[in-house]
Coordinates of C-alpha atoms and ligand atoms in Angstrom, one line a residue:
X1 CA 162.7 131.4 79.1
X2 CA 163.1 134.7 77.4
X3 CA 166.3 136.5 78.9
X4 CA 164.3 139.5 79.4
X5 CA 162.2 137.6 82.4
X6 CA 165.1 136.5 84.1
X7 CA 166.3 140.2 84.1
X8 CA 162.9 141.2 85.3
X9 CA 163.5 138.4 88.0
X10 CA 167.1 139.4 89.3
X11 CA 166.0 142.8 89.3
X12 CA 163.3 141.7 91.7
X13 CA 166.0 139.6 93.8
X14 CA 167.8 143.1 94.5
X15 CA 164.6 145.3 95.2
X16 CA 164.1 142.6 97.7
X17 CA 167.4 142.9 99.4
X18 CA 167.3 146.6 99.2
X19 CA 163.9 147.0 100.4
X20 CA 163.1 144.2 102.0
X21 CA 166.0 142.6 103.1
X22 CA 163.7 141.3 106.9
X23 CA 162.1 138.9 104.7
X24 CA 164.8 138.0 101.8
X25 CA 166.4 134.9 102.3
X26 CA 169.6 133.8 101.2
X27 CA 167.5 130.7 99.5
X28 CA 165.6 133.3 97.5
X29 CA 168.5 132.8 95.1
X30 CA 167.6 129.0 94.2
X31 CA 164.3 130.4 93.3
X32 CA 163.5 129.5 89.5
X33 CA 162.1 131.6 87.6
X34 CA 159.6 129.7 85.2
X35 CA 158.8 132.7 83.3
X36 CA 155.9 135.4 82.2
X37 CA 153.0 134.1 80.7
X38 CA 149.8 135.9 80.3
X39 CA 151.1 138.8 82.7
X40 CA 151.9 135.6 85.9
X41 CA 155.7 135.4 87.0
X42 CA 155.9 132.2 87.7
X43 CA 158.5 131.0 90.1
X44 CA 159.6 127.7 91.0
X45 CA 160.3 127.1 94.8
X46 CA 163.4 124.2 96.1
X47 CA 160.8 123.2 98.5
X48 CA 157.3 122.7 99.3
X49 CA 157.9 124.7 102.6
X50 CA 160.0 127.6 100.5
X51 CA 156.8 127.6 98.2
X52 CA 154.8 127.9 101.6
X53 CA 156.5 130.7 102.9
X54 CA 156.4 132.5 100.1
X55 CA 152.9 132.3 99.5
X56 CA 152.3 133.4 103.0
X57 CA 154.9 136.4 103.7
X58 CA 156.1 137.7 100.3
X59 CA 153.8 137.0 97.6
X60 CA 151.9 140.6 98.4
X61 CA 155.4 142.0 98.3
X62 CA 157.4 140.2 95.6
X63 CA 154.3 140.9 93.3
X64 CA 154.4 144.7 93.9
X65 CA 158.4 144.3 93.1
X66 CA 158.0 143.1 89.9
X67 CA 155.6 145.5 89.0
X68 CA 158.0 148.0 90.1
X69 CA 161.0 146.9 88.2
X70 CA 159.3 146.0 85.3
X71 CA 156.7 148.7 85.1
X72 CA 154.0 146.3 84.0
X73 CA 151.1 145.0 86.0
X74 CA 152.0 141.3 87.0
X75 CA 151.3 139.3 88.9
X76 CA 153.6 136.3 90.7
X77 CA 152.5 132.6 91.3
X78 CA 154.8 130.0 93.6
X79 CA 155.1 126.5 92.3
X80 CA 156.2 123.6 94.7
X81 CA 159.3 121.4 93.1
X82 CA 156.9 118.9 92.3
X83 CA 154.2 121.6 90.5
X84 CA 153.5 121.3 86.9
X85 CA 154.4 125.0 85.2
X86 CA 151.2 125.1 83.2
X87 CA 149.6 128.5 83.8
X88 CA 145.4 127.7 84.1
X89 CA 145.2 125.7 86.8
X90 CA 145.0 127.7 89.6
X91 CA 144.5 131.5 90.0
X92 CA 147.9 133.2 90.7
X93 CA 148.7 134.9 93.6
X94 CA 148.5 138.6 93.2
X95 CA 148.2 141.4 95.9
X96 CA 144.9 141.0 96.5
X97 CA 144.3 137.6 96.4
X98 CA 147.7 136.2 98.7
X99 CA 145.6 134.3 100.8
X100 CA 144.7 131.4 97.9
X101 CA 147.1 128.6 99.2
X102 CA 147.2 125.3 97.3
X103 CA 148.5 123.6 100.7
X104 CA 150.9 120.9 99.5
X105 CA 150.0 117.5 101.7
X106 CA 154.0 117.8 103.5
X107 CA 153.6 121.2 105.6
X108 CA 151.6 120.8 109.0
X109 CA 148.0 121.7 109.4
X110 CA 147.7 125.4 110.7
X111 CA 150.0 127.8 111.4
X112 CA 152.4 128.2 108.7
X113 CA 155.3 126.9 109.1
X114 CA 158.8 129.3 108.7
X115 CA 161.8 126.8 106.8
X116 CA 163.9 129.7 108.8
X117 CA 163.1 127.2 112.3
X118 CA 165.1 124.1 111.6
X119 CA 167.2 122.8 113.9
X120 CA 170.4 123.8 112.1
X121 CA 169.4 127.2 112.2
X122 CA 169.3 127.5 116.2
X123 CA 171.9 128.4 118.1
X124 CA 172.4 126.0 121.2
X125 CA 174.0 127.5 124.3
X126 CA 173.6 126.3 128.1
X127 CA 170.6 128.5 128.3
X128 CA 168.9 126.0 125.5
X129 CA 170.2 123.2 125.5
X130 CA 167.7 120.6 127.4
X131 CA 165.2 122.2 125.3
X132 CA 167.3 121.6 122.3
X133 CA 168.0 118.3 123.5
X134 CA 164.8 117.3 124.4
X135 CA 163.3 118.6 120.6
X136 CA 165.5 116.9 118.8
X137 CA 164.8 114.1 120.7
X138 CA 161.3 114.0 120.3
X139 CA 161.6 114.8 116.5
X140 CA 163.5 111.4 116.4
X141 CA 161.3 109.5 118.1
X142 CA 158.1 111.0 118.9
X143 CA 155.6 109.6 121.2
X144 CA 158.5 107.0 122.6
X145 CA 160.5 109.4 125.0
X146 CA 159.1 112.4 126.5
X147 CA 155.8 112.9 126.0
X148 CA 154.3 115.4 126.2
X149 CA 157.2 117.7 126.0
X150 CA 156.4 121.0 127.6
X151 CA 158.8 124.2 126.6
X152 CA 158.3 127.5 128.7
X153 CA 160.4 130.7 128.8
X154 CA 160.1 134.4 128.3
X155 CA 159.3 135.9 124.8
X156 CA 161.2 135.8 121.9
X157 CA 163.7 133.1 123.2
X158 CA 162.9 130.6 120.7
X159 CA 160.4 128.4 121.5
X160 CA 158.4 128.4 118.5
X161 CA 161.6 128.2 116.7
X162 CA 162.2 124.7 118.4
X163 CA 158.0 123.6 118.0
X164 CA 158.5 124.3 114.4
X165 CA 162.0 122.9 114.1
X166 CA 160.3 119.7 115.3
X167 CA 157.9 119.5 112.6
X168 CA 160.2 120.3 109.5
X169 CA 162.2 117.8 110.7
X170 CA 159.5 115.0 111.3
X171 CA 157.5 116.3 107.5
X172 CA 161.5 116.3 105.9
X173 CA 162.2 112.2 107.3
X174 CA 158.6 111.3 106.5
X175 CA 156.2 113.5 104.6
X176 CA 153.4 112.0 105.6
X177 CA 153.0 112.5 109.0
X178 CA 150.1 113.7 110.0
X179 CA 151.3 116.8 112.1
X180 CA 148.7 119.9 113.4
X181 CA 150.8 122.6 114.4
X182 CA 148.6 125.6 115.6
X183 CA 148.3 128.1 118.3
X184 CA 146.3 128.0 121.1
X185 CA 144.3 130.5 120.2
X186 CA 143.6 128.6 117.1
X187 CA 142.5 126.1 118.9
X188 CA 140.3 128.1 121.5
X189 CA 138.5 129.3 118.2
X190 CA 138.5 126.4 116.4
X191 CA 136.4 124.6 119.4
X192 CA 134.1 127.3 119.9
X193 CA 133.3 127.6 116.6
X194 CA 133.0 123.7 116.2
X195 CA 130.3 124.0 119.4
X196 CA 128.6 126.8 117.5
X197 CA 128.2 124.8 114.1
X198 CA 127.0 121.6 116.2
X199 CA 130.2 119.9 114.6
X200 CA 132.5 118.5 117.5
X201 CA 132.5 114.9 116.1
X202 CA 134.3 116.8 112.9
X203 CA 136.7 118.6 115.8
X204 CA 137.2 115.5 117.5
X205 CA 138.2 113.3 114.6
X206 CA 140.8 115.9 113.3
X207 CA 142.6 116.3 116.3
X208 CA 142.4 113.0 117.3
X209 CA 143.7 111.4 114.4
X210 CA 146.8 113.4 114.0
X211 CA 150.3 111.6 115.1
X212 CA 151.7 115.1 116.6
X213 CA 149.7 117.5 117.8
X214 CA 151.8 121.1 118.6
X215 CA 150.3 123.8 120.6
X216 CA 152.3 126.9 120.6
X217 CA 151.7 129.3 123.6
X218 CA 149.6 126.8 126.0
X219 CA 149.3 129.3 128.7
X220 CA 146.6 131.3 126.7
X221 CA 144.0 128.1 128.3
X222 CA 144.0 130.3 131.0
X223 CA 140.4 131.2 131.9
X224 CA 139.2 129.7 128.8
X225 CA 137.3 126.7 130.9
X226 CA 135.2 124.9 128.3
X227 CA 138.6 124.9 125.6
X228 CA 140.6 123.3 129.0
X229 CA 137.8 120.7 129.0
X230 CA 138.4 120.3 125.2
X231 CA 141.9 120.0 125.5
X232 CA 142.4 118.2 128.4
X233 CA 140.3 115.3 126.4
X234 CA 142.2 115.4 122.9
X235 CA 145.2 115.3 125.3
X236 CA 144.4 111.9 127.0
X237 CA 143.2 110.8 123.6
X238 CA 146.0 111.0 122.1
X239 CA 148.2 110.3 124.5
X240 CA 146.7 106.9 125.2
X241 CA 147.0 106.2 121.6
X242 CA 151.1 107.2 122.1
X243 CA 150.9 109.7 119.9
X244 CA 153.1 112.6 120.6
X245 CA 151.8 116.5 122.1
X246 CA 154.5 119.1 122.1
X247 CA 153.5 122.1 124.3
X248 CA 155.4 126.3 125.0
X249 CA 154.6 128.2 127.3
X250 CA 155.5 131.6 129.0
X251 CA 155.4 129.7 132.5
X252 CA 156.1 126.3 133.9
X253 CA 152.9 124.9 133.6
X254 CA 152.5 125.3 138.4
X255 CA 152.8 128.4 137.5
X256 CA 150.1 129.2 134.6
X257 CA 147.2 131.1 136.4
X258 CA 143.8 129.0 136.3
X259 CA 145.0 126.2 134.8
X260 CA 143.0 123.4 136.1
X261 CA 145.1 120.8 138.4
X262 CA 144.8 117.8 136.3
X263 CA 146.2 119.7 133.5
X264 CA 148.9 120.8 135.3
X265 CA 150.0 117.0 136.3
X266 CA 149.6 116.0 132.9
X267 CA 152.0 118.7 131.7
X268 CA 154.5 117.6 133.7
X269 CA 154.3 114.1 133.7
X270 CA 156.1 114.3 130.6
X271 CA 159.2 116.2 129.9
X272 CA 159.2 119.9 131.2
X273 CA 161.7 122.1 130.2
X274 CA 163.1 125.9 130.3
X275 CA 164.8 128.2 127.9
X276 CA 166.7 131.1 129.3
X277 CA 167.7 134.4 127.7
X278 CA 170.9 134.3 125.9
X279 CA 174.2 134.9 127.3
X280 CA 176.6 136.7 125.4
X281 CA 178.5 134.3 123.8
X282 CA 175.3 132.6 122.6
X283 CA 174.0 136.0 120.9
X284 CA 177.2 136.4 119.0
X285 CA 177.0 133.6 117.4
X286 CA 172.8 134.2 116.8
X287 CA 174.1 137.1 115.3
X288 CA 176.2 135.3 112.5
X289 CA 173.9 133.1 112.2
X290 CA 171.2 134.8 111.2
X291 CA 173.6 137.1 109.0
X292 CA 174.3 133.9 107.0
X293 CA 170.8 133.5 106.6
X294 CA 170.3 136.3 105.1
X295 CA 173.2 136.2 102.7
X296 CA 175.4 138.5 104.2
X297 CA 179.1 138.7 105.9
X298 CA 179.0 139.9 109.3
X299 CA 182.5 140.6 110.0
X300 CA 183.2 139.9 113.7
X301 CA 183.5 143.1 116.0
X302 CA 179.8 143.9 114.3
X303 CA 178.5 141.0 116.0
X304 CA 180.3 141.0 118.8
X305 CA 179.2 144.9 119.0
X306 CA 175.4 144.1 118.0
X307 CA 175.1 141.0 120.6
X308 CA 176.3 143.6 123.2
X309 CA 174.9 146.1 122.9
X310 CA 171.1 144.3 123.2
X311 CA 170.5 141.6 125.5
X312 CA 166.5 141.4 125.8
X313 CA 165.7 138.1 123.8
X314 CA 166.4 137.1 120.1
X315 CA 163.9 138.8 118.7
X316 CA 165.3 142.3 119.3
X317 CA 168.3 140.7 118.2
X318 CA 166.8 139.9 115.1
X319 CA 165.7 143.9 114.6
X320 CA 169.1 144.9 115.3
X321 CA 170.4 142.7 112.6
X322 CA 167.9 144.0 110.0
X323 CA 168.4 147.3 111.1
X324 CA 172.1 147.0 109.7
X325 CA 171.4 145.0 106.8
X326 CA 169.2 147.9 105.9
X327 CA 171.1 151.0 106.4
X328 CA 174.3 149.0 104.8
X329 CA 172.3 148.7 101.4
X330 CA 170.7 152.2 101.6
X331 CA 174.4 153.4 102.2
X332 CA 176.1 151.1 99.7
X333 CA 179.0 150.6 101.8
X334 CA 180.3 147.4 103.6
X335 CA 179.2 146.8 107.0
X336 CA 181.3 148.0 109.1
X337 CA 181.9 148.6 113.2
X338 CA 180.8 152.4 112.4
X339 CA 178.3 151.5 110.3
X340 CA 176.5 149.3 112.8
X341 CA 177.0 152.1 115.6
X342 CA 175.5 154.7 113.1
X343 CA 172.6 151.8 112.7
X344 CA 171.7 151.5 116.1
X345 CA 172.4 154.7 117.4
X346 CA 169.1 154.9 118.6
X347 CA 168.2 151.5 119.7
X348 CA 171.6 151.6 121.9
X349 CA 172.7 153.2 124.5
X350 CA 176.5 151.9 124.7
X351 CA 178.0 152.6 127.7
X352 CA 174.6 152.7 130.0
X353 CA 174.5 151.4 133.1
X354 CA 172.7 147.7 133.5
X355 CA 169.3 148.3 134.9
X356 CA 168.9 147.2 138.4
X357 CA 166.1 146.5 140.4
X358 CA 167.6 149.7 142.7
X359 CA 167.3 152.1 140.2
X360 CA 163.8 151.0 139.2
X361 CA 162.9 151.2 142.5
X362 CA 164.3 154.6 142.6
X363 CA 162.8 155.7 139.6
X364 CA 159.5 154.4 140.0
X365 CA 159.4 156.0 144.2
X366 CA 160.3 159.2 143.0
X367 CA 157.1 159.4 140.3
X368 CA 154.6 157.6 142.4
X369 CA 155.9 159.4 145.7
X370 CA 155.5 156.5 147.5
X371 CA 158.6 154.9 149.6
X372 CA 160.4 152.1 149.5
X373 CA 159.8 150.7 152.9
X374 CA 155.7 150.8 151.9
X375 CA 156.1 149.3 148.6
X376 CA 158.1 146.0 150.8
X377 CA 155.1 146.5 153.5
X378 CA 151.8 144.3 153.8
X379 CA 149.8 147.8 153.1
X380 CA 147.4 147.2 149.7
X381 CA 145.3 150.3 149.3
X382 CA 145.5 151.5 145.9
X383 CA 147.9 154.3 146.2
X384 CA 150.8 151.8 146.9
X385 CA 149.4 148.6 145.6
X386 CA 149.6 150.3 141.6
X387 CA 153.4 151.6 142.1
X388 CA 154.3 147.9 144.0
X389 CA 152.8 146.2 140.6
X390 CA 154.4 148.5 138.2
X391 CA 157.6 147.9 140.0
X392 CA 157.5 144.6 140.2
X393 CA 156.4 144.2 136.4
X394 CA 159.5 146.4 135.4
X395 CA 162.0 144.6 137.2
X396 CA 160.7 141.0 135.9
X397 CA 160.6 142.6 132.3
X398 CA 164.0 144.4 132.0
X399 CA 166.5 142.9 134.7
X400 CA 167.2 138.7 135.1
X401 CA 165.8 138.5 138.8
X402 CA 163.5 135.4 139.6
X403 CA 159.8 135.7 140.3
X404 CA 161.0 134.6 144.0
X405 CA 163.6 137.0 144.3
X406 CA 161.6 139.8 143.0
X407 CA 158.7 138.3 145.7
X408 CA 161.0 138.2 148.4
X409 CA 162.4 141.8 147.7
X410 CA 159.0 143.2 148.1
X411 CA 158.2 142.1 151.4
X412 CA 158.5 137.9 151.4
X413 CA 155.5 137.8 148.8
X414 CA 155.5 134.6 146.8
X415 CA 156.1 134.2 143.2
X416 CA 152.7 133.9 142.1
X417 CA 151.9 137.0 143.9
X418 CA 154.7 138.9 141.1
X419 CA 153.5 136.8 138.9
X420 CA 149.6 138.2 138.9
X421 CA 151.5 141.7 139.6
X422 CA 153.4 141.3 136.1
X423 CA 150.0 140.1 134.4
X424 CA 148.1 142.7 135.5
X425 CA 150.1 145.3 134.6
X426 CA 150.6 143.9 131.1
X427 CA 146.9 143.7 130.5
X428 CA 146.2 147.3 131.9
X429 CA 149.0 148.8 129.7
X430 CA 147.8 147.5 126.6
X431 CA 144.4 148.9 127.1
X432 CA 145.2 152.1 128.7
X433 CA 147.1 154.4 126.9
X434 CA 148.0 156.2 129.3
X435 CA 149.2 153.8 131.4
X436 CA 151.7 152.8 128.7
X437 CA 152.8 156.3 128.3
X438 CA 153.5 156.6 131.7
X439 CA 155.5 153.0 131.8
X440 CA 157.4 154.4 128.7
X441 CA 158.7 157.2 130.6
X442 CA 159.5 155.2 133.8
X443 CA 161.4 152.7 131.5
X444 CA 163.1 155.5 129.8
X445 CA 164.4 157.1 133.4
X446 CA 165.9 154.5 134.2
X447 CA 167.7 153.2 131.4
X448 CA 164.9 150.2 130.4
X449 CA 163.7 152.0 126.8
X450 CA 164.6 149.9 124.0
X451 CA 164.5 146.5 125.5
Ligands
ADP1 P1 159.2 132.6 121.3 O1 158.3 131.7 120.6 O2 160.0 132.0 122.4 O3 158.6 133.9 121.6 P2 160.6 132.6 118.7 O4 160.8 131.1 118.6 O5 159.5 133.2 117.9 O6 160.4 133.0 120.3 O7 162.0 133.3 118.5 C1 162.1 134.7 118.1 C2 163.2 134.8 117.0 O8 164.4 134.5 117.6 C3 163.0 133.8 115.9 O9 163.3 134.5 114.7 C4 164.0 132.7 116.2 O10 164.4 132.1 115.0 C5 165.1 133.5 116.9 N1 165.8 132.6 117.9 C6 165.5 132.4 119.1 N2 166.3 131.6 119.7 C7 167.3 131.3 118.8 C8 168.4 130.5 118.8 N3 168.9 129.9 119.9 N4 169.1 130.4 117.7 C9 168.7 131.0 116.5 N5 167.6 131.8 116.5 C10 166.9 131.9 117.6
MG2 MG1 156.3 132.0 120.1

């Protein structure tokens, strides 16, 4: 390959890490580039799920790269390691056209599936760990142990990192399995619009032929009757015929509003199991973990400093981590304890005070001029219904109490009760701005913003 190409290609490997360091992966280096021919960078991927990801997240990206470095118009196309180089036999992927996928037979059916979610990339800790255990379990065996395997817990704790470590591990032992890895929202659509083209014997055979079937965020069945219906039938089908279903959730499946009761004793006459927000010695070593992912060298104090200073879920984590990886290569200089604080200065508020359920309580009393002792009464008109909700959905979201602690603080209410509370509020402040402006401001008062 002329040498000119594979400068045009490292050049591209640091515009990437400069600009786009989120998505850069340290595995972008045993990329091979194939060459330029007829204005197509091709490049060769180690695997079929590299090739995958790349198609998916960067090619839009990586293609505008090259065009910057090299000041041509190109264009970039991902081969698989088993791909023959030749040039014509697909369209490339450009900018405009990302979406043409040439879905090699090993990657599951559906959602993409990120090689960043293996099972050596997740961090266990005792707030995991029966999950873990219970994932790599199933991956080992599926269908034979604990089937289905249900997996709840709040956002971003890593529960489609363990439905998706599951399948690279079952496609990396044996290729062939026939694995359909989608949301349920994907499925909701999938059956409606299968009703709607009179083609449910097509719906039924795909999803009843497949060994493991993996629905990520099971909880959206809620209120969705005729998919339940659906599902609840694919579930016994394939369950009868061993095959394995792998489930997440955001609630224990009791506790998932309108779910129908025989979906709920199905759910749990498998394996049901929680994840739990990270503790701090977990997050640390998240931190360096996912620094070595992305091909850099966290030194210590930074991570110990970063895992700190936020505690939400992994996800913010994650930000945080970009966030220094960024500023340290607009900056040029190493990363470094001042650096990081300079990073974050305005996602952290160092020395703040934990947010407690008192000083939510406080916060959100003095703005709705209500008083405590009505929010813990039986009393539901409007005027101190609204502030109980909003309390009750600001305490679930940025402090660790239980929904029955939070229920019994407000007047012995039970945990569904906080549950519907949190719900409600969720749904109203995504669909009334003002609303979320107003939450904004009460999280801000009292220490929440950020989280
Ligand atoms: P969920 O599906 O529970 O909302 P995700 O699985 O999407 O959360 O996780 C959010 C991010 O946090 C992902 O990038 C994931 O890799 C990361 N993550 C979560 N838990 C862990 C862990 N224990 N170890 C490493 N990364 C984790
Ligand atoms: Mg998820």
């Amino acid at each position: 390959m002329a040498s000119a190409d594979l400068q045009v290609w490292s050049d591209v490997l640091a515009y990437m890490r400069a600009h786009h360091a989120d998505m850069t992966r340290q595995w972008f280096e045993e990329i091979e580039p194939l060459g330029i021919v007829s204005g197509v960078m091709r490049l060769r991927a180690a695997t079929d799920v590299h090739q995958r990801y790349l198609e998916r997240e960067c090619a839009a990206v990586i293609s505008s790269a090259l065009q910057t470095v090299s000041g041509r118009l190109l264009s970039v196309r991902f081969l698989g390691p088993d791909d023959r180089p030749d040039v014509s036999d697909a369209p490339p992927t450009t900018a405009s056209n990302n979406g043409t996928l040439q879905s090699p037979p090993v990657v599951a059916e559906g959602l993409v599936i990120n090689p960043d979610y293996a099972f050596e990339h997740f961090v266990v800790g005792q707030e995991n760990r029966l999950a873990y255990a219970a994932a790599t379990a199933v991956a080992s065996e599926p269908g034979v142990r604990y089937n289905p395997l249900f997996i709840h817990g709040g956002v971003g704790l890593g529960k489609s990192h363990l439905l998706q470590a599951i399948c690279l591990s079952l496609l990396e032992k044996n290729p062939a399995t026939k694995i359909l890895y989608l949301s349920c929202e994907a499925f909701a659509s999938e059956y409606v619009g299968a009703v709607k083209a009179g083609k449910m014997n097509d719906f039924q055979r795909r999803f009843r032929e497949v060994d493991v079937l993996v629905i990520d965020d099971i909880h959206f069945l809620a209120k969705r009757d005729r998919s339940q219906e659906e599902f609840f039938h694919t579930f016994n089908a394939l369950y009868m015929a061993g095959r394995q279903v792998v489930l997440s959730s955001d609630a224990a499946p009791q506790d998932i509003p309108d779910l129908e009761a025989r979906l709920v004793s199905r759910f749990q006459s498998g394996l049901v199991v929680s994840i739990n927000a990270p503790l701090y010695e977990t997050r640390v070593e998240i931190v360096k973990q996912k620094a070595v992912m992305l091909g850099f060298a966290m030194p210590n104090d930074v991570a110990e400093f970063i895992a700190s200073s936020i505690s939400a879920n992994v996800r913010e984590l994650q930000g945080a981590i970009y966030k220094v990886q960024m500023f340290q290569s607009a900056n040029g200089c190493p990363i470094s304890l001042s650096l990081a604080r300079d990073a974050l200065s305005d996602a952290v508020i160092e020395i703040k005070p934990e947010v407690t359920i008192l000083r939510i309580i406080d916060t959100v009393v003095d703005h709705y001029g209500v008083k405590l002792i009505d929010l813990q009464s039986k009393r539901r008109q409007k005027s101190i219904a609204h502030p109980r909700q909003v309390c009750m959905y600001l305490v679930r979201r940025h402090t660790r109490h239980s929904l029955e602690e939070i229920g019994g603080y407000f007047g012995g209410r039970d945990h569904t009760t906080v549950m519907h509370a949190v719900r409600t509020v969720e749904t109203k402040r995504t669909n009334d701005p003002d609303l979320d402006r107003v939450l904004e401001a009460l999280e801000r008062r009292c220490g929440a913003e950020n989280l």
